[in-house]
Short mmCIF file of C-alpha atoms and ligand atoms in Angstrom, two decimals:
data_model
loop_
_atom_site.label_atom_id
_atom_site.label_comp_id
_atom_site.label_asym_id
_atom_site.label_seq_id
_atom_site.Cartn_x
_atom_site.Cartn_y
_atom_site.Cartn_z
CA UNK A 1 -40.67 27.90 36.57
CA UNK A 2 -39.19 31.33 34.69
CA UNK A 3 -35.34 31.21 33.99
CA UNK A 4 -32.55 29.29 33.49
CA UNK A 5 -31.58 27.55 36.72
CA UNK A 6 -27.95 26.65 36.44
CA UNK A 7 -27.83 25.44 39.83
CA UNK A 8 -29.85 22.49 39.00
CA UNK A 9 -26.79 21.56 36.46
CA UNK A 10 -24.52 21.96 39.21
CA UNK A 11 -26.17 19.60 41.43
CA UNK A 12 -26.06 16.89 38.84
CA UNK A 13 -22.55 17.66 37.47
CA UNK A 14 -21.77 14.07 39.31
CA UNK A 15 -24.27 12.56 37.28
CA UNK A 16 -23.54 14.27 34.00
CA UNK A 17 -19.84 13.60 34.27
CA UNK A 18 -20.41 9.86 35.06
CA UNK A 19 -22.48 9.63 31.88
CA UNK A 20 -19.89 11.73 29.92
CA UNK A 21 -17.21 9.05 31.18
CA UNK A 22 -19.47 5.96 29.95
CA UNK A 23 -19.63 7.77 26.72
CA UNK A 24 -15.96 8.20 26.50
CA UNK A 25 -15.36 4.64 27.48
CA UNK A 26 -17.88 3.32 24.90
CA UNK A 27 -16.90 5.55 22.00
CA UNK A 28 -13.05 4.50 22.73
CA UNK A 29 -13.74 0.67 22.89
CA UNK A 30 -16.25 1.04 19.79
CA UNK A 31 -13.78 3.09 17.92
CA UNK A 32 -10.91 0.35 18.28
CA UNK A 33 -13.39 -2.61 17.70
CA UNK A 34 -14.95 -0.61 14.50
CA UNK A 35 -11.67 0.34 13.16
CA UNK A 36 -9.74 -2.89 13.28
CA UNK A 37 -13.00 -4.64 11.62
CA UNK A 38 -13.21 -1.84 9.29
CA UNK A 39 -9.57 -2.88 8.22
CA UNK A 40 -10.46 -6.48 8.00
CA UNK A 41 -13.19 -5.54 5.90
CA UNK A 42 -11.08 -3.33 3.67
CA UNK A 43 -8.69 -5.74 2.97
CA UNK A 44 -11.30 -8.47 2.40
CA UNK A 45 -12.67 -6.40 -0.32
CA UNK A 46 -9.37 -6.73 -2.05
CA UNK A 47 -9.57 -10.52 -2.64
CA UNK A 48 -10.35 -12.18 -5.75
CA UNK A 49 -13.54 -14.25 -6.11
CA UNK A 50 -17.54 -13.61 -5.98
CA UNK A 51 -18.11 -15.04 -2.52
CA UNK A 52 -16.22 -12.16 -0.45
CA UNK A 53 -17.35 -9.71 -2.70
CA UNK A 54 -20.99 -10.59 -2.39
CA UNK A 55 -20.84 -11.19 1.29
CA UNK A 56 -19.18 -7.75 1.54
CA UNK A 57 -21.64 -5.41 -0.67
CA UNK A 58 -24.39 -6.99 1.33
CA UNK A 59 -22.90 -6.26 4.58
CA UNK A 60 -22.17 -2.80 3.57
CA UNK A 61 -25.56 -2.28 2.09
CA UNK A 62 -27.45 -3.85 4.79
CA UNK A 63 -25.60 -1.74 7.36
CA UNK A 64 -25.48 1.56 5.51
CA UNK A 65 -29.18 1.47 4.97
CA UNK A 66 -30.59 0.54 8.25
CA UNK A 67 -30.82 3.10 11.03
CA UNK A 68 -28.33 2.57 13.88
CA UNK A 69 -31.31 2.62 16.57
CA UNK A 70 -32.82 -0.48 14.62
CA UNK A 71 -29.67 -2.65 14.35
CA UNK A 72 -29.21 -2.09 18.35
CA UNK A 73 -32.56 -3.14 18.89
CA UNK A 74 -32.27 -6.00 16.64
CA UNK A 75 -29.07 -7.31 18.23
CA UNK A 76 -30.03 -6.40 21.67
CA UNK A 77 -33.40 -8.43 21.48
CA UNK A 78 -32.02 -10.79 18.91
CA UNK A 79 -28.90 -12.11 21.07
CA UNK A 80 -31.01 -13.58 23.97
CA UNK A 81 -33.18 -14.93 21.52
CA UNK A 82 -30.19 -17.05 19.97
CA UNK A 83 -29.46 -18.06 23.35
CA UNK A 84 -26.47 -15.64 24.15
CA UNK A 85 -26.93 -13.60 27.34
CA UNK A 86 -24.60 -10.36 27.30
CA UNK A 87 -24.56 -7.35 29.19
CA UNK A 88 -26.46 -4.55 27.92
CA UNK A 89 -23.20 -2.64 27.64
CA UNK A 90 -21.51 -5.39 25.88
CA UNK A 91 -24.25 -5.66 23.25
CA UNK A 92 -24.27 -1.82 22.67
CA UNK A 93 -20.77 -1.78 22.08
CA UNK A 94 -20.66 -4.76 19.80
CA UNK A 95 -23.43 -3.13 18.03
CA UNK A 96 -21.93 0.14 17.72
CA UNK A 97 -18.60 -1.16 16.76
CA UNK A 98 -20.50 -3.74 13.86
CA UNK A 99 -22.30 -0.63 12.62
CA UNK A 100 -19.68 1.68 12.23
CA UNK A 101 -17.15 -0.91 10.87
CA UNK A 102 -18.94 -0.76 7.63
CA UNK A 103 -18.15 2.97 7.58
CA UNK A 104 -14.56 3.04 8.47
CA UNK A 105 -14.12 0.08 6.25
CA UNK A 106 -15.33 2.09 3.19
CA UNK A 107 -13.00 4.98 4.50
CA UNK A 108 -10.14 2.71 4.64
CA UNK A 109 -10.76 1.03 1.42
CA UNK A 110 -11.04 4.35 -0.27
CA UNK A 111 -7.72 5.26 1.27
CA UNK A 112 -6.26 2.25 -0.35
CA UNK A 113 -7.54 2.63 -3.85
CA UNK A 114 -6.34 6.13 -3.90
CA UNK A 115 -2.37 5.03 -3.72
CA UNK A 116 -0.81 4.15 -6.76
CA UNK A 117 -0.70 0.62 -7.72
CA UNK A 118 3.07 0.66 -7.98
CA UNK A 119 3.38 1.12 -4.40
CA UNK A 120 1.86 -2.51 -3.73
CA UNK A 121 3.82 -3.76 -6.36
CA UNK A 122 7.21 -2.74 -6.04
CA UNK A 123 7.16 -3.96 -2.40
CA UNK A 124 6.23 -7.36 -3.92
CA UNK A 125 8.55 -7.22 -6.62
CA UNK A 126 11.55 -7.10 -3.70
CA UNK A 127 10.19 -10.08 -2.15
CA UNK A 128 7.57 -8.91 0.51
CA UNK A 129 4.52 -10.90 1.48
CA UNK A 130 1.17 -9.23 0.79
CA UNK A 131 1.00 -8.56 4.62
CA UNK A 132 4.59 -7.31 4.82
CA UNK A 133 3.77 -4.87 1.69
CA UNK A 134 0.67 -3.68 3.77
CA UNK A 135 2.29 -2.98 6.96
CA UNK A 136 5.52 -1.37 5.87
CA UNK A 137 4.70 0.19 2.68
CA UNK A 138 0.75 0.87 2.56
CA UNK A 139 -0.31 1.37 5.87
CA UNK A 140 2.47 3.90 6.71
CA UNK A 141 1.10 5.74 3.53
CA UNK A 142 -2.78 5.42 4.43
CA UNK A 143 -2.17 7.67 7.68
CA UNK A 144 -2.23 11.12 5.91
CA UNK A 145 -4.95 10.09 3.84
CA UNK A 146 -7.23 8.38 6.65
CA UNK A 147 -7.02 11.00 9.19
CA UNK A 148 -9.72 13.73 8.10
CA UNK A 149 -12.36 11.22 7.04
CA UNK A 150 -11.64 9.30 10.05
CA UNK A 151 -12.08 12.44 12.33
CA UNK A 152 -15.57 12.83 10.76
CA UNK A 153 -16.40 9.52 11.26
CA UNK A 154 -15.58 9.50 14.83
CA UNK A 155 -17.61 12.48 15.75
CA UNK A 156 -20.44 10.86 14.25
CA UNK A 157 -19.76 7.99 16.34
CA UNK A 158 -19.59 10.14 19.43
CA UNK A 159 -23.14 11.50 18.81
CA UNK A 160 -24.60 7.95 17.66
CA UNK A 161 -23.56 6.44 20.86
CA UNK A 162 -26.24 8.53 22.47
CA UNK A 163 -28.69 5.96 20.91
CA UNK A 164 -27.21 3.39 23.62
CA UNK A 165 -29.52 5.37 26.07
CA UNK A 166 -32.60 3.51 24.48
CA UNK A 167 -31.42 -0.02 25.73
CA UNK A 168 -30.36 1.48 29.35
CA UNK A 169 -26.17 1.88 29.00
CA UNK A 170 -25.77 4.54 31.30
CA UNK A 171 -24.03 6.95 28.73
CA UNK A 172 -24.25 10.57 28.69
CA UNK A 173 -27.63 11.25 27.08
CA UNK A 174 -29.07 8.23 29.64
CA UNK A 175 -28.05 10.15 32.69
CA UNK A 176 -29.55 13.20 31.04
CA UNK A 177 -32.68 11.57 30.71
CA UNK A 178 -32.34 10.73 34.57
CA UNK A 179 -31.75 14.03 35.65
CA UNK A 180 -34.56 15.01 33.63
CA UNK A 181 -36.72 13.04 35.41
CA UNK A 182 -35.54 13.77 38.78
CA UNK A 183 -35.89 17.70 38.23
CA UNK A 184 -38.64 18.08 35.41
CA UNK A 185 -36.15 20.95 33.64
CA UNK A 186 -35.34 19.54 30.23
CA UNK A 187 -33.91 22.85 29.10
CA UNK A 188 -31.12 22.75 31.65
CA UNK A 189 -30.59 18.88 31.41
CA UNK A 190 -30.30 18.80 27.49
CA UNK A 191 -28.43 22.36 27.29
CA UNK A 192 -25.63 20.88 29.63
CA UNK A 193 -25.62 17.32 27.93
CA UNK A 194 -25.17 19.43 24.78
CA UNK A 195 -22.12 21.10 26.05
CA UNK A 196 -20.71 18.30 27.30
CA UNK A 197 -20.83 16.41 23.56
CA UNK A 198 -19.56 19.90 22.45
CA UNK A 199 -16.36 19.38 24.74
CA UNK A 200 -15.93 15.49 23.65
CA UNK A 201 -16.31 16.34 20.13
CA UNK A 202 -13.90 19.53 19.98
CA UNK A 203 -11.54 17.36 22.29
CA UNK A 204 -11.34 14.94 19.84
CA UNK A 205 -10.95 17.18 16.89
CA UNK A 206 -8.38 18.65 18.83
CA UNK A 207 -6.38 15.43 19.17
CA UNK A 208 -7.10 14.62 15.48
CA UNK A 209 -5.74 17.97 14.50
CA UNK A 210 -2.21 17.48 16.70
CA UNK A 211 -1.88 13.88 14.91
CA UNK A 212 -2.37 15.63 11.41
CA UNK A 213 0.06 17.79 11.81
CA UNK A 214 2.85 15.27 12.95
CA UNK A 215 1.79 12.81 10.17
CA UNK A 216 2.74 16.03 7.49
CA UNK A 217 5.48 17.12 9.52
CA UNK A 218 7.99 14.36 8.25
CA UNK A 219 7.69 15.61 4.65
CA UNK A 220 6.94 19.11 5.29
CA UNK A 221 10.63 19.19 6.89
CA UNK A 222 11.79 17.61 3.77
CA UNK A 223 9.69 19.76 1.43
CA UNK A 224 10.88 23.15 3.19
CA UNK A 225 14.59 22.19 2.69
CA UNK A 226 13.66 21.70 -1.11
CA UNK A 227 12.00 24.69 -3.05
CA UNK A 228 11.52 22.18 -6.23
CA UNK A 229 9.87 19.84 -4.25
CA UNK A 230 7.55 22.48 -2.51
CA UNK A 231 6.33 23.20 -6.14
CA UNK A 232 4.91 19.43 -6.55
CA UNK A 233 3.66 18.31 -3.20
CA UNK A 234 1.33 16.01 -4.75
CA UNK A 235 4.08 13.49 -5.90
CA UNK A 236 3.03 13.84 -9.30
CA UNK A 237 5.91 14.07 -11.97
CA UNK A 238 6.07 17.50 -13.04
CA UNK A 239 4.20 18.05 -16.65
CA UNK A 240 6.60 21.21 -17.59
CA UNK A 241 10.40 20.89 -17.47
CA UNK A 242 12.85 23.41 -17.94
CA UNK B 1 24.98 -25.36 -11.65
CA UNK B 2 26.83 -22.85 -13.03
CA UNK B 3 25.67 -23.92 -16.84
CA UNK B 4 22.02 -23.08 -15.88
CA UNK B 5 21.01 -19.95 -17.40
CA UNK B 6 20.65 -16.83 -14.79
CA UNK B 7 16.95 -16.24 -16.79
CA UNK B 8 15.33 -19.22 -18.84
CA UNK B 9 12.03 -18.68 -20.31
CA UNK B 10 10.06 -21.37 -22.07
CA UNK B 11 6.93 -21.23 -24.20
CA UNK B 12 5.63 -18.34 -22.43
CA UNK B 13 2.38 -17.01 -23.43
CA UNK B 14 0.27 -14.59 -21.91
CA UNK B 15 -3.33 -12.96 -22.59
CA UNK B 16 -5.25 -10.21 -21.29
CA UNK B 17 -8.97 -10.39 -22.03
CA UNK B 18 -8.51 -12.78 -24.73
CA UNK B 19 -6.02 -10.91 -26.29
CA UNK B 20 -2.69 -12.34 -26.61
CA UNK B 21 -0.05 -10.05 -25.40
CA UNK B 22 2.85 -12.19 -25.28
CA UNK B 23 3.26 -15.49 -27.59
CA UNK B 24 5.37 -18.55 -27.15
CA UNK B 25 8.38 -16.65 -26.01
CA UNK B 26 11.68 -18.67 -25.59
CA UNK B 27 14.95 -16.82 -23.93
CA UNK B 28 18.00 -17.70 -22.25
CA UNK B 29 20.14 -15.02 -20.42
CA UNK B 30 23.18 -15.78 -19.13
CA UNK B 31 25.39 -14.85 -16.60
CA UNK B 32 26.87 -11.47 -17.13
CA UNK B 33 25.04 -10.84 -20.25
CA UNK B 34 23.51 -7.40 -21.14
CA UNK B 35 20.33 -7.65 -23.17
CA UNK B 36 18.70 -4.73 -24.82
CA UNK B 37 14.98 -5.37 -25.49
CA UNK B 38 13.41 -2.98 -28.42
CA UNK B 39 10.16 -2.69 -29.89
CA UNK B 40 7.09 -1.10 -30.75
CA UNK B 41 4.54 0.19 -27.96
CA UNK B 42 2.24 -2.29 -27.06
CA UNK B 43 4.27 -5.54 -28.27
CA UNK B 44 4.53 -7.12 -24.64
CA UNK B 45 7.82 -5.96 -23.55
CA UNK B 46 6.48 -5.17 -19.99
CA UNK B 47 4.28 -7.86 -20.00
CA UNK B 48 7.54 -10.23 -20.82
CA UNK B 49 9.44 -8.54 -17.91
CA UNK B 50 6.72 -8.97 -15.49
CA UNK B 51 5.82 -12.48 -16.05
CA UNK B 52 9.63 -13.08 -15.69
CA UNK B 53 10.00 -11.13 -12.34
CA UNK B 54 6.86 -13.34 -11.10
CA UNK B 55 4.50 -10.25 -10.95
CA UNK B 56 1.93 -11.77 -13.38
CA UNK B 57 1.17 -15.31 -13.81
CA UNK B 58 1.79 -16.28 -17.73
CA UNK B 59 -1.12 -18.45 -18.90
CA UNK B 60 1.35 -21.10 -20.31
CA UNK B 61 5.13 -21.73 -20.29
CA UNK B 62 8.08 -21.50 -17.52
CA UNK B 63 10.28 -19.44 -15.98
CA UNK B 64 13.40 -20.52 -14.40
CA UNK B 65 15.87 -18.69 -12.28
CA UNK B 66 19.02 -20.04 -12.06
CA UNK B 67 18.13 -23.63 -12.77
CA UNK B 68 15.09 -23.13 -10.52
CA UNK B 69 11.55 -23.31 -11.34
CA UNK B 70 9.97 -19.85 -10.71
CA UNK B 71 5.81 -20.13 -10.75
CA UNK B 72 5.19 -23.42 -11.93
CA UNK B 73 6.97 -26.53 -11.41
CA UNK B 74 7.10 -29.60 -13.49
CA UNK B 75 6.47 -32.95 -11.85
CA UNK B 76 6.87 -35.50 -15.06
CA UNK B 77 3.74 -34.58 -16.90
CA UNK B 78 2.04 -32.68 -14.22
CA UNK B 79 2.48 -28.85 -14.00
CA UNK B 80 2.21 -27.32 -10.13
CA UNK B 81 1.76 -23.98 -9.13
CA UNK B 82 4.06 -22.68 -6.88
CA UNK B 83 2.52 -21.28 -3.69
CA UNK B 84 3.09 -17.38 -3.25
CA UNK B 85 5.36 -18.17 -0.28
CA UNK B 86 7.59 -20.22 -2.78
CA UNK B 87 7.31 -17.19 -5.10
CA UNK B 88 8.55 -14.56 -2.67
CA UNK B 89 11.29 -16.33 -1.73
CA UNK B 90 12.66 -16.43 -5.20
CA UNK B 91 11.59 -12.84 -5.59
CA UNK B 92 14.65 -11.03 -4.47
CA UNK B 93 16.87 -13.13 -7.29
CA UNK B 94 15.24 -10.72 -9.75
CA UNK B 95 15.65 -7.01 -9.19
CA UNK B 96 12.99 -5.16 -10.92
CA UNK B 97 13.56 -1.24 -11.86
CA UNK B 98 9.76 -0.13 -12.77
CA UNK B 99 9.50 2.65 -15.39
CA UNK B 100 7.62 4.62 -12.44
CA UNK B 101 10.51 3.77 -9.81
CA UNK B 102 7.68 3.42 -7.66
CA UNK B 103 9.78 4.52 -4.38
CA UNK B 104 8.17 4.75 -1.06
CA UNK B 105 7.23 8.28 -0.57
CA UNK B 106 7.05 7.92 3.18
CA UNK B 107 10.53 6.70 3.85
CA UNK B 108 13.77 8.50 3.15
CA UNK B 109 16.27 7.50 0.39
CA UNK B 110 18.49 5.48 2.36
CA UNK B 111 15.18 3.62 4.16
CA UNK B 112 13.99 2.85 0.99
CA UNK B 113 16.91 0.82 0.36
CA UNK B 114 17.16 -0.69 3.95
CA UNK B 115 13.80 -1.45 4.35
CA UNK B 116 13.40 -4.67 1.97
CA UNK B 117 16.83 -6.12 3.05
CA UNK B 118 15.33 -5.70 6.72
CA UNK B 119 12.07 -7.20 5.93
CA UNK B 120 12.61 -9.69 3.38
CA UNK B 121 16.37 -11.05 3.82
CA UNK B 122 16.37 -10.26 7.57
CA UNK B 123 19.53 -8.37 7.64
CA UNK B 124 19.99 -6.42 11.28
CA UNK B 125 19.55 -2.43 10.37
CA UNK B 126 22.94 -1.73 10.67
CA UNK B 127 24.02 -4.36 8.17
CA UNK B 128 21.57 -3.12 5.90
CA UNK B 129 22.20 0.69 6.40
CA UNK B 130 25.80 -0.11 5.76
CA UNK B 131 25.10 -2.16 2.23
CA UNK B 132 23.10 0.99 1.58
CA UNK B 133 25.54 3.52 1.85
CA UNK B 134 28.31 1.38 0.02
CA UNK B 135 25.75 1.34 -2.60
CA UNK B 136 25.06 4.88 -2.23
CA UNK B 137 28.68 5.60 -2.15
CA UNK B 138 29.11 3.83 -5.69
CA UNK B 139 25.97 5.31 -7.18
CA UNK B 140 26.92 9.22 -6.17
CA UNK B 141 24.01 9.18 -3.80
CA UNK B 142 25.72 9.80 -0.42
CA UNK B 143 24.63 13.38 0.12
CA UNK B 144 21.19 12.34 -0.40
CA UNK B 145 20.66 9.57 1.64
CA UNK B 146 18.32 11.42 4.16
CA UNK B 147 15.89 13.07 1.66
CA UNK B 148 12.57 11.68 0.63
CA UNK B 149 12.09 10.60 -2.93
CA UNK B 150 10.18 13.95 -3.85
CA UNK B 151 13.27 16.27 -2.99
CA UNK B 152 15.37 14.07 -5.20
CA UNK B 153 16.16 14.57 -9.21
CA UNK B 154 14.55 12.27 -11.91
CA UNK B 155 17.92 10.65 -12.35
CA UNK B 156 18.56 10.63 -8.32
CA UNK B 157 15.45 9.02 -7.79
CA UNK B 158 16.39 6.41 -10.70
CA UNK B 159 19.56 5.46 -8.80
CA UNK B 160 17.84 5.12 -5.37
CA UNK B 161 15.44 2.51 -7.32
CA UNK B 162 18.51 0.78 -8.51
CA UNK B 163 20.41 0.85 -4.95
CA UNK B 164 17.03 -0.75 -3.77
CA UNK B 165 17.29 -3.65 -6.13
CA UNK B 166 21.11 -3.96 -5.91
CA UNK B 167 20.82 -4.33 -2.13
CA UNK B 168 19.23 -7.50 -2.09
CA UNK B 169 22.13 -9.04 -4.34
CA UNK B 170 19.99 -10.05 -7.21
CA UNK B 171 21.07 -12.52 -9.87
CA UNK B 172 19.50 -10.67 -12.67
CA UNK B 173 18.15 -6.76 -12.73
CA UNK B 174 15.50 -6.05 -14.95
CA UNK B 175 14.79 -2.23 -16.15
CA UNK B 176 11.30 -0.91 -17.88
CA UNK B 177 12.46 1.87 -20.04
CA UNK B 178 14.99 3.24 -17.28
CA UNK B 179 15.40 6.46 -19.36
CA UNK B 180 12.05 7.29 -20.68
CA UNK B 181 10.55 9.58 -17.81
CA UNK B 182 14.15 11.60 -17.72
CA UNK B 183 15.34 14.74 -18.90
CA UNK B 184 17.71 14.19 -21.88
CA UNK B 185 20.80 15.22 -19.84
CA UNK B 186 20.10 12.86 -17.36
CA UNK B 187 19.96 10.22 -19.90
CA UNK B 188 23.55 10.28 -20.26
CA UNK B 189 23.92 9.73 -16.86
CA UNK B 190 21.70 6.79 -16.47
CA UNK B 191 23.26 4.96 -19.67
CA UNK B 192 26.71 5.95 -17.86
CA UNK B 193 25.49 3.78 -14.67
CA UNK B 194 24.11 1.27 -16.87
CA UNK B 195 27.15 0.83 -18.18
CA UNK B 196 29.37 0.44 -14.98
CA UNK B 197 27.01 -2.01 -13.88
CA UNK B 198 27.32 -3.85 -17.03
CA UNK B 199 31.41 -4.01 -16.45
CA UNK B 200 30.99 -4.87 -13.24
CA UNK B 201 29.49 -7.94 -14.68
CA UNK B 202 25.61 -7.68 -13.63
CA UNK B 203 23.44 -9.83 -15.78
CA UNK B 204 20.71 -7.38 -17.24
CA UNK B 205 17.71 -7.16 -19.18
CA UNK B 206 16.86 -3.62 -20.52
CA UNK B 207 13.65 -2.57 -22.29
CA UNK B 208 14.66 0.56 -23.91
CA UNK B 209 14.31 2.94 -26.90
CA UNK B 210 17.64 4.29 -26.68
CA UNK B 211 19.38 2.79 -29.73
CA UNK B 212 22.63 4.24 -28.47
CA UNK B 213 22.57 2.39 -25.43
CA UNK B 214 21.60 -0.90 -27.51
CA UNK B 215 24.36 -0.50 -29.76
CA UNK B 216 26.98 0.46 -27.19
CA UNK B 217 26.42 -1.29 -23.90
CA UNK B 218 24.43 -4.37 -24.52
CA UNK B 219 26.03 -7.58 -25.97
CA UNK B 220 22.61 -8.56 -27.15
CA UNK B 221 19.57 -6.89 -28.95
CA UNK B 222 16.11 -8.76 -29.13
CA UNK B 223 13.79 -7.17 -31.23
CA UNK B 224 10.03 -7.90 -30.27
CA UNK B 225 6.94 -7.38 -32.37
CA UNK B 226 3.34 -8.40 -31.54
CA UNK B 227 4.15 -10.22 -28.53
CA UNK B 228 7.23 -12.46 -30.23
CA UNK B 229 10.90 -11.95 -30.42
CA UNK B 230 11.28 -11.21 -34.10
CA UNK B 231 15.00 -10.90 -33.90
CA UNK B 232 17.97 -12.02 -31.45
CA UNK B 233 21.14 -10.96 -32.40
CA UNK B 234 25.09 -9.70 -30.64
CA UNK B 235 24.93 -6.12 -30.27
CA UNK B 236 27.93 -4.24 -30.98
CA UNK B 237 28.85 -3.83 -27.51
CA UNK B 238 29.60 -7.32 -27.36
CA UNK B 239 33.18 -6.86 -28.84
CA UNK B 240 33.70 -4.54 -26.06
N1 ATP C 301 -2.95 -5.72 -16.76
C1 ATP C 301 -3.32 -5.75 -18.23
N2 ATP C 301 -4.97 -5.72 -18.23
C2 ATP C 301 -5.24 -5.59 -20.10
N3 ATP C 301 -4.40 -5.55 -20.90
C3 ATP C 301 -2.99 -5.32 -20.53
C4 ATP C 301 -2.49 -4.76 -19.11
N4 ATP C 301 -1.36 -5.14 -19.50
C5 ATP C 301 -1.02 -4.99 -20.64
N5 ATP C 301 -2.17 -4.81 -21.17
C6 ATP C 301 -2.29 -4.57 -22.79
O1 ATP C 301 -1.13 -5.32 -23.46
C7 ATP C 301 -0.33 -4.99 -24.19
C8 ATP C 301 0.97 -4.68 -24.22
O2 ATP C 301 1.61 -4.14 -22.91
P1 ATP C 301 2.80 -4.12 -22.56
O3 ATP C 301 2.81 -2.99 -21.34
O4 ATP C 301 3.27 -5.38 -22.19
O5 ATP C 301 3.34 -3.34 -23.96
P2 ATP C 301 5.05 -2.72 -24.05
O6 ATP C 301 5.76 -3.25 -25.19
O7 ATP C 301 5.71 -2.66 -22.61
O8 ATP C 301 4.68 -1.39 -24.65
P3 ATP C 301 5.10 0.06 -24.24
O9 ATP C 301 6.51 0.26 -24.96
O10 ATP C 301 4.06 1.01 -24.50
O11 ATP C 301 5.37 0.22 -22.59
C9 ATP C 301 -1.04 -3.80 -24.64
O12 ATP C 301 -1.94 -3.94 -25.87
C10 ATP C 301 -1.86 -3.32 -23.10
O13 ATP C 301 -2.69 -2.44 -23.38
MG1 MG C 302 6.17 -1.21 -21.44
#
């Protein structure tokens, strides 16, 4: 029982990789759902009226103050109680998406608020509907501001998906525990699991970095051609003029 | 139909948090008129423009564009609010050039002018680009078509904003202090451009502090104070 046994990891690599693949699947689906719902939530928060506002603040406060594992248990044990019988995987993905949507929604809302109000107005003034203004004028400008916080949030999403192991979803953490049950070698198991989580997070960060560079490129090209423009990158009107 | 003023404002009032900002304004602007609007800061000039352009809902009163109700409709004694969709259809009739211009920074100068034509008027990209290039040639912007807004000078940005409004073939152009954010040497440039738009027959309402402009280009001078029109008289430009 002495020494770190790499052969154990090699023997169980297929199992761990299956788990990692499941984690990737869960994360991608949850990300799409959570981000989509986050957009809806963020847009709802701009509607006038007390009802959507009260609903959204309740939603946000509740989701952001309850640990994810509790939300998961409530959904997992609550849905059958309410007469819905869904697979554990579906329930897990829905719970994770729902939970994360509060966070993505907050990020998206902050990015919209940070845009000058005149951007929306000038789109409306030329006759665009609110939806057209969002699609053609607001959304494209959000990409740059959204990328860094969304990346962080998505790294958290990857890590939080490990909680789904508690409801028998065969993702990475779950398979790590299966391996541990078979080998009684927790150190090897969880070191391997950690390595795989690191790889998933590093891959995600790498992709995000590429996207960030590309989003900045169009503007950077124009700035490079113009030294004056480079001096006020922030689009502010320069305060001192000569 | 031809007798209808391009812009008619009747009994328009607007308050913010109970403070009246614009009070019972009546105003007719006829085709080809150039109206300069002058008044102390805070007297409600911007608010009047915004209400006329349908960007702000007046508390009371009516706006008509070329004889068509904009914002509220009268059906006998009943007053009906137009739906946002109805208002969106009318909006391209009024070209608004904001004080901060509000160009879209993620689009090139040309695309700033192309986008609204494609999205709102459903022109093809080719048609829209042709219209934009024609305007850019007229406004001396041809060399800047592919630049992004922050790579443009203040005067060039101003012209892009004007081209964006003109491309939708508005019946009326409204400017909110078009020269206030500019270097003094650019002011003359913008004034010259407004003059050439005026001689081309464009109907315009221009909020300005440039007495020079008001005296020489406008046909009509409106002085505002405390939310009301205190004087409305022909300007010297009317004898041009
Ligand atoms: N959205 C708003 N909410 C609250 N108050 C407003 C709003 N818009 C304008 N006001 C107030 O209404 C008054 C008139 O504003 P407005 O911008 O129409 O004046 P202005 O004549 O354009 O002034 P300036 O020459 O400084 O641009 C001001 O006291 C302003 O603070
Ligand atoms: Mg103003």
